[in-house]
C-alpha atoms as one frame of an Amber mdcrd trajectory, in Angstrom:
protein
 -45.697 170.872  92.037 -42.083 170.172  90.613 -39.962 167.728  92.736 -37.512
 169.312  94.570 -34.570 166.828  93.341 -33.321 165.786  90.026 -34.050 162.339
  87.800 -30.686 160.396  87.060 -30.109 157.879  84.530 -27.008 156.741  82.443
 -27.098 156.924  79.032 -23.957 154.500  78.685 -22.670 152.058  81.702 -18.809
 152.721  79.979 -19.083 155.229  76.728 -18.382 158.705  77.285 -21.501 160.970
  75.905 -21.504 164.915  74.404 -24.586 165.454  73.333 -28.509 165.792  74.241
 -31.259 167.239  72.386 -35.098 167.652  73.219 -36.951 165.990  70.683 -39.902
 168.249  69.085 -43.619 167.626  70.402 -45.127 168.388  67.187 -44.885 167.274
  63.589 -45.649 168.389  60.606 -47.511 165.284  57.859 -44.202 165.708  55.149
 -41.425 168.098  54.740 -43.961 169.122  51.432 -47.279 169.231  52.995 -48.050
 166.496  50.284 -47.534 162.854  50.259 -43.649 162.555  49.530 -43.141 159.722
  52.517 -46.219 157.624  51.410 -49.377 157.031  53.179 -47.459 154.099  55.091
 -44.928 156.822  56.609 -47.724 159.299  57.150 -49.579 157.014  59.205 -46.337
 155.714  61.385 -45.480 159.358  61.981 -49.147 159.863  63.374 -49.065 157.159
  65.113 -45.797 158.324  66.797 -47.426 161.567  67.675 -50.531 160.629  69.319
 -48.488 158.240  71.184 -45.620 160.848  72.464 -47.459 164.273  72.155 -46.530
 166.482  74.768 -43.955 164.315  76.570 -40.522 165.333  78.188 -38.637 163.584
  75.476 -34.698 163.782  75.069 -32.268 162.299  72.755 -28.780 161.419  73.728
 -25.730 160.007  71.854 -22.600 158.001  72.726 -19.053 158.168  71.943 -16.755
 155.610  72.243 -13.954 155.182  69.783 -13.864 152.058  68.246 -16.810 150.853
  68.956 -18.383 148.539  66.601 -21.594 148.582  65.001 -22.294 145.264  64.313
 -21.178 144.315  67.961 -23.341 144.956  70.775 -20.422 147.511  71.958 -21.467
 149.516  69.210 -22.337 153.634  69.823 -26.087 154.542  70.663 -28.651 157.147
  70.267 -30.792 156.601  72.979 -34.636 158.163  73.664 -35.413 159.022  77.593
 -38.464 160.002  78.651 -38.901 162.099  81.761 -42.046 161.358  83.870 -42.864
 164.404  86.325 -45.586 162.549  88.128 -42.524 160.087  89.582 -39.371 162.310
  89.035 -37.813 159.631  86.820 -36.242 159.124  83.644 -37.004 156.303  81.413
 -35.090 154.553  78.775 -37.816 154.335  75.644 -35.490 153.025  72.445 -31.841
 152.568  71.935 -30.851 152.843  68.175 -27.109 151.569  67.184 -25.344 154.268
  65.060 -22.178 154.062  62.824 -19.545 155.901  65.073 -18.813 158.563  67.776
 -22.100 160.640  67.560 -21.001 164.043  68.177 -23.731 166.120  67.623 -27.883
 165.005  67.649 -30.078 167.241  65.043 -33.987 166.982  65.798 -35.719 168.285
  62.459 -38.021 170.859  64.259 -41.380 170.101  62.951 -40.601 166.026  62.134
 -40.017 163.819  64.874 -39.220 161.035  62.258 -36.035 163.113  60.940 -32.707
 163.466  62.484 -29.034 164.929  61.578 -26.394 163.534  62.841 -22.779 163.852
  63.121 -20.686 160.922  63.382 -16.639 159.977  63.146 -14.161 160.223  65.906
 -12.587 163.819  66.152 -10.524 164.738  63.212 -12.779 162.446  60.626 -16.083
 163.482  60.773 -19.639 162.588  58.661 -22.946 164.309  58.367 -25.768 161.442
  58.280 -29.291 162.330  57.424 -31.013 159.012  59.430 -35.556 158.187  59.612
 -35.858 156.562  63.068 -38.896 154.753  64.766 -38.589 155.404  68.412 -41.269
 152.840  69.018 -39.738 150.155  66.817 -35.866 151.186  67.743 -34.290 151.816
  64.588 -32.493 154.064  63.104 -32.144 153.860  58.675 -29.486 156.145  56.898
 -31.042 157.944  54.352 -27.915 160.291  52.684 -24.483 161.484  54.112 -23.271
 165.151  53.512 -20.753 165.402  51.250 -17.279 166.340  53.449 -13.804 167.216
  52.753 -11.113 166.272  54.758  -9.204 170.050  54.367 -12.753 171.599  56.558
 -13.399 169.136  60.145 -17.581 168.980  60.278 -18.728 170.449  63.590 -22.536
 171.164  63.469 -25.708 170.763  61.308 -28.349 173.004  61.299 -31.922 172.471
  60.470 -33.561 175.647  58.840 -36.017 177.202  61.710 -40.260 176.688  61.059
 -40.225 180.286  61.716 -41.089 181.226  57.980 -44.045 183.872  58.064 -42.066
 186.016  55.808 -41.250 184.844  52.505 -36.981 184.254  52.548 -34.778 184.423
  49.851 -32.000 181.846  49.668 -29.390 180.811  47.460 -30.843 183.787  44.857
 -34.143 182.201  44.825 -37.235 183.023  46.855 -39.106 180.386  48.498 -42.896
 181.422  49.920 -43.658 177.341  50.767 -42.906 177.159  54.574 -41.857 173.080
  53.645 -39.254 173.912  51.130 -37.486 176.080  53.690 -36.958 173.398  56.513
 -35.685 170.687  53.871 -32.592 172.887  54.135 -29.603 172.496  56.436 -26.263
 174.224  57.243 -23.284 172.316  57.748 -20.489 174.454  59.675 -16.864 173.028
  59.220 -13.431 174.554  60.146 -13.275 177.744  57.914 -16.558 177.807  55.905
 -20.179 177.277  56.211 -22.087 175.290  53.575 -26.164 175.328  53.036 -27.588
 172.163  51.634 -30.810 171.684  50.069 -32.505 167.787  50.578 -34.597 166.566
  47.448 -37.728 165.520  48.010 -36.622 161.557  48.135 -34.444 162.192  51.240
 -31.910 160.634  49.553 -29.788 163.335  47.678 -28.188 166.738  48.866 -27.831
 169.851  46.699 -25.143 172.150  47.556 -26.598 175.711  47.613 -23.484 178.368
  48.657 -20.721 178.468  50.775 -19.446 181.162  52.700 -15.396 181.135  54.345
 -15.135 181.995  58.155 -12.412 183.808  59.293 -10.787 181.917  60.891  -9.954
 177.775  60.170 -11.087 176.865  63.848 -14.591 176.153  64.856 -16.095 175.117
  67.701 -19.722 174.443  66.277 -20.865 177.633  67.772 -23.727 178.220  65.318
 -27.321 179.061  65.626 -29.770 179.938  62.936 -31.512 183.575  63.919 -35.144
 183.032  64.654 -36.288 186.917  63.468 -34.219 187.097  60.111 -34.280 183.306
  58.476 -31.848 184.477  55.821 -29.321 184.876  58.745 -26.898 182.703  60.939
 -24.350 183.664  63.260 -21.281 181.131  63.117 -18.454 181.266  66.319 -14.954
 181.296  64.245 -12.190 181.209  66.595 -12.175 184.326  69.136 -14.887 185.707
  67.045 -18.615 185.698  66.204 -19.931 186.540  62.487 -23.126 186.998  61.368
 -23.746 185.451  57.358 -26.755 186.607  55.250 -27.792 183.517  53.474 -28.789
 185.128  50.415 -25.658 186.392  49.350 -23.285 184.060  51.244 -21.393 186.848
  52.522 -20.529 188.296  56.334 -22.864 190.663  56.995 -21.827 191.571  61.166
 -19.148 190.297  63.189 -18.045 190.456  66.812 -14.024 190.728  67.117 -12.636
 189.052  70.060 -16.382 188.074  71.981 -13.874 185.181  73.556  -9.988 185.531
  74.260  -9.472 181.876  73.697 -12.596 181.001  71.296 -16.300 180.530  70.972
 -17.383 177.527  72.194 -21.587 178.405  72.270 -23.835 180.600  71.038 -28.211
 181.017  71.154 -30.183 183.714  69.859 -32.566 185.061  72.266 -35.965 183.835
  71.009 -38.062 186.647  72.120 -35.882 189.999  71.725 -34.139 190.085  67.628
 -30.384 190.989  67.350 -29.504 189.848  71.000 -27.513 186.694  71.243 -25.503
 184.543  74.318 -22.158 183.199  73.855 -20.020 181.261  76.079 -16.426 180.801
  75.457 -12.898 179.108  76.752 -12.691 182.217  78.838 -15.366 180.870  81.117
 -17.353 183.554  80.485 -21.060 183.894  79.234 -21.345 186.989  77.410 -25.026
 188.947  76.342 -24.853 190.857  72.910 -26.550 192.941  70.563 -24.816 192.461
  67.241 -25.800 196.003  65.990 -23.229 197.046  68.612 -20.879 194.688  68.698
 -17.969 196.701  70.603 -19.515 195.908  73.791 -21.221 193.159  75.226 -24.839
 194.165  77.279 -23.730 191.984  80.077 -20.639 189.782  81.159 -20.516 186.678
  83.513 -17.621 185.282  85.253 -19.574 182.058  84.940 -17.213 178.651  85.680
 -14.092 177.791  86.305 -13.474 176.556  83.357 -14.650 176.287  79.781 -18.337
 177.438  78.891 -19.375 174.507  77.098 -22.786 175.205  76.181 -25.435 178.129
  76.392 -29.271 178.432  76.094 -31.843 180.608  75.965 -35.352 179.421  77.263
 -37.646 179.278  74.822 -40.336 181.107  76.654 -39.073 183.006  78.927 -35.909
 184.467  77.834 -35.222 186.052  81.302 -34.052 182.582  82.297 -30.437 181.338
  80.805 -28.579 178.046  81.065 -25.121 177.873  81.109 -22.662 174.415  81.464
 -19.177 174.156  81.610 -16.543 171.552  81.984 -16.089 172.661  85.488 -19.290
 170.316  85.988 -21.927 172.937  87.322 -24.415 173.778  85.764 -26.172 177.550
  86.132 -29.675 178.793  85.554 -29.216 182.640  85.506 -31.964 185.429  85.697
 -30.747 187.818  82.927 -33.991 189.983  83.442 -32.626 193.351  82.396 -31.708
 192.664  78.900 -34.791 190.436  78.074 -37.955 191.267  76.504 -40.361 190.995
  79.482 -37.698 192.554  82.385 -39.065 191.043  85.917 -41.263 193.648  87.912
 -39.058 195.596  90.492 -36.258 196.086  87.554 -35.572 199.739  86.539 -36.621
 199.208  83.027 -37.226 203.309  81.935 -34.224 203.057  79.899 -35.245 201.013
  76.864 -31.909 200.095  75.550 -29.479 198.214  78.154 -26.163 198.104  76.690
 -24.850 200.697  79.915 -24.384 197.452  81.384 -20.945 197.392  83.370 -18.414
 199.257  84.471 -16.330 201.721  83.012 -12.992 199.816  82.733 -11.443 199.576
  79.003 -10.710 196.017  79.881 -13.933 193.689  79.279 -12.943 191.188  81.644
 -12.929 194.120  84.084 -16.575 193.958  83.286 -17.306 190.275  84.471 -20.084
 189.932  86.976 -19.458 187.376  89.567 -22.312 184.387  90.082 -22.843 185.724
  93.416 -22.874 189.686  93.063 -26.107 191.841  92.226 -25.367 191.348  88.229
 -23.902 194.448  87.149 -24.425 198.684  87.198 -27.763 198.622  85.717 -29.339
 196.532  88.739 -28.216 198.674  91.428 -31.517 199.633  91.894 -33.225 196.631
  91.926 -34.259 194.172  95.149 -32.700 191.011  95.648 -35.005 188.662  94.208
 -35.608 190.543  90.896 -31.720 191.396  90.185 -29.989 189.539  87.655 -27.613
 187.178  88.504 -27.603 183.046  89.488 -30.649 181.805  90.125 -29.208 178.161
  91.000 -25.994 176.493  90.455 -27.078 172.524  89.779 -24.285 170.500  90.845
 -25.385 166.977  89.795 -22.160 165.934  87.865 -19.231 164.817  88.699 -17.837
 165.322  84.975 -17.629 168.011  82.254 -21.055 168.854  80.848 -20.963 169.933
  77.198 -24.623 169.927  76.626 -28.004 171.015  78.024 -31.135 171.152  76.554
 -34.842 172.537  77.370 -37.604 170.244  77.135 -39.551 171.585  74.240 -43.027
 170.369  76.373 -43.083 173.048  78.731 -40.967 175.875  79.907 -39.638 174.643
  83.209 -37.755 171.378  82.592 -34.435 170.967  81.384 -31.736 168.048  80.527
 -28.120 168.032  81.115 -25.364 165.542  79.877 -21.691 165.010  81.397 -18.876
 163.519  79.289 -19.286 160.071  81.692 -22.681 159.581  79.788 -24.715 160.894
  83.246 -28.502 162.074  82.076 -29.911 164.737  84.558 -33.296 165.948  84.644
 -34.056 169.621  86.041 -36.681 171.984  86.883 -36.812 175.754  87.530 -36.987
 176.438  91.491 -41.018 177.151  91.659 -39.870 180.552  93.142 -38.392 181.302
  89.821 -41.325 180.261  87.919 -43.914 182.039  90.115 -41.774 185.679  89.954
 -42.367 185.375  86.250 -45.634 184.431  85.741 -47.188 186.257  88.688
């Protein structure tokens, strides 16, 4: 039975904090399925497993300028555990890091291996880092090459997802472990893909591909059905680049007035995506139509600052904004498993809306029944806000889902407060019953 209230912790007692990631609950041996870490590393990252499988584990990074490494005022990554059997989160390592850490990079399938970016917010540096949660350390392998012309603003670890062979950088790949050594590194104006040799040590620069526009947000998220394909937010718009030729393949022309501050791929349903943007709007896509979005939410009063699908469910949306709410939304219509009591004869929803030429016209309010296409539907199975979690008292920029189960989720204000979530059982019990 989930606990009806949410587990609190702080991250940092006076450094401001942008970023928290779940940490993966399974690992693969090496990145080559041989011995390339040594039997020593093998063992340690065994260990580390047995220890931690299946645990509500969260990483979280601080961000206070000037702060010193080799002081003890120096910037953290710090490893929470949530415990559901007390409703409490628990501070398992703290690991100093060299500068702001503005974004936290899980690899997906090793728990030992972690991108990070670090710098204040003009100067920034990918770091590829090994860390021992048990022992608290954190050892810099390599640093990706930067300019200073192109501002870093996310890393991307190439998805497991690899059941069909990819072809990358003019080369095809049909080893699952050569695929996730690779990375993408999205800067103002271009994207870059990396490949990591074997020792960890070195990066090979594979293509790059120009946005159009020179400002990003980091909106970027790897697509989970095509692994030769990323879609990148560049300014007001959303692009999608095939990896294999380096070029723009789709884009979405003004999916935010003001910019593109988040984007997820639905995990469940390929070519639909969420965005959320400086408009304070989430928007629902398909990116073979990208004229229209499916769906449109008026979501905060201010910017979107991150949006995510669940994992498993991807009915159920999270959306955060610097307004300091944070909102689960039921998005059942356009998902791949629409709730029962949904009108769902219509295979294709993009008739979501109205019919003004204006898409802000279009915006469904947090407390109305969610748009044209759930007139029909009752109450409890329309789309629309589930809950709006108001445990912050400060801008929230990040959330993340546990990757243990489906129904717990993190959250992480700017004043370095940690919040622990769950799904209202209601929720959960409409979808699985």
């Amino acid at each position: 039975m989930f606990s009806s209230g949410a587990a609190v912790q702080s991250v940092s007692a006076d450094k401001p904090c942008r970023c928290v990631e779940a940490l993966p609950t399974a690992t693969s041996a090496t990145l080559d399925g041989g011995d390339s870490l040594g039997a020593g590393a093998d063992a340690a990252l065994d260990d580390f497993d047995e220890v931690h499988a299946d645990k509500h584990l969260f990483l979280a990074g601080t961000q206070r300028l000037g702060a010193e490494e080799d002081t003890g005022d120096a910037n953290e990554i710090v490893l929470f555990e949530y415990l559901e059997a007390g409703n409490k989160l628990e501070t398992r390592a703290r690991m100093k890091h060299p500068g702001e850490v503005w974004q936290l990079a899980p690899h997906a399938t090793r728990r030992d291996l972690l991108l990070t970016i670090a710098g204040t917010g003009v100067e920034r540096q990918g770091m590829l880092f090994r860390f021992d949660a048990d022992a608290g350390s954190l050892n810099e392998l390599a640093r990706v090459p930067t300019t200073t012309d192109h501002t870093l603003r996310k890393l991307l670890w190439h998805p497991p997802e690899t059941s069909a062979a990819g072809s990358l950088g003019g080369e095809d790949f049909e080893d699952d472990h050569e695929l996730s050594e690779r990375f993408l590194a999205v800067h103002d104006g271009l994207v870059r893909l990396w490949d990591v040799e074997q020792s960890l040590t070195q990066m090979d620069d594979i293509g790059t591909c120009s946005l159009p526009s020179p400002r990003s947000l980091g909106a970027a998220c790897w697509d989970p059905h095509h692994i030769h394909e990323v879609s990148v937010g560049s300014g007001d718009k959303v692009v999608g680049i095939d990896l294999r030729s380096m070029e723009i393949t789709r884009r979405i022309d003004g999916a935010h007035k003001l910019g593109v501050r988040d984007l997820d791929y639905n995990p469940n349903k390929p070519y639909h995506l969420v965005t959320g943007g400086e408009d304070r709007r989430v928007k629902f896509w398909d990116v073979r139509k990208p004229d229209q979005p499916l769906k449109v939410i008026l979501a905060h009063d201010h910017w979107v600052g991150a949006v995510r699908y669940n994992r498993f469910h991807d009915q159920l949306v999270l959306s955060a904004g610097t307004d300091s709410h944070v909102s689960l939304w039921r998005l059942s219509s356009i998902s791949s498993a629409p709730l029962l009591g949904l009108d769902d004869d219509d295979d294709d929803a993009s008739d979501v809306g109205n019919d003004s030429d204006d898409p802000d016209d279009r915006d469904t309010d947090a407390h109305s029944k969610g748009g044209a296409s759930t007139a029909a539907s009752t109450s409890e199975t329309a789309d629309g806000l589930v809950k709006s979690y108001e445990d912050h008292a400060d801008s929230v920029y990040s959330v993340a889902w546990s990757a243990a189960e489906a129904w717990v989720f993190a959250s992480l204000s700017i004043d370095g407060k940690l919040v622990v979530n769950h799904v209202p059982s209601a929720e959960k019990y409409k979808i699985l019953l």
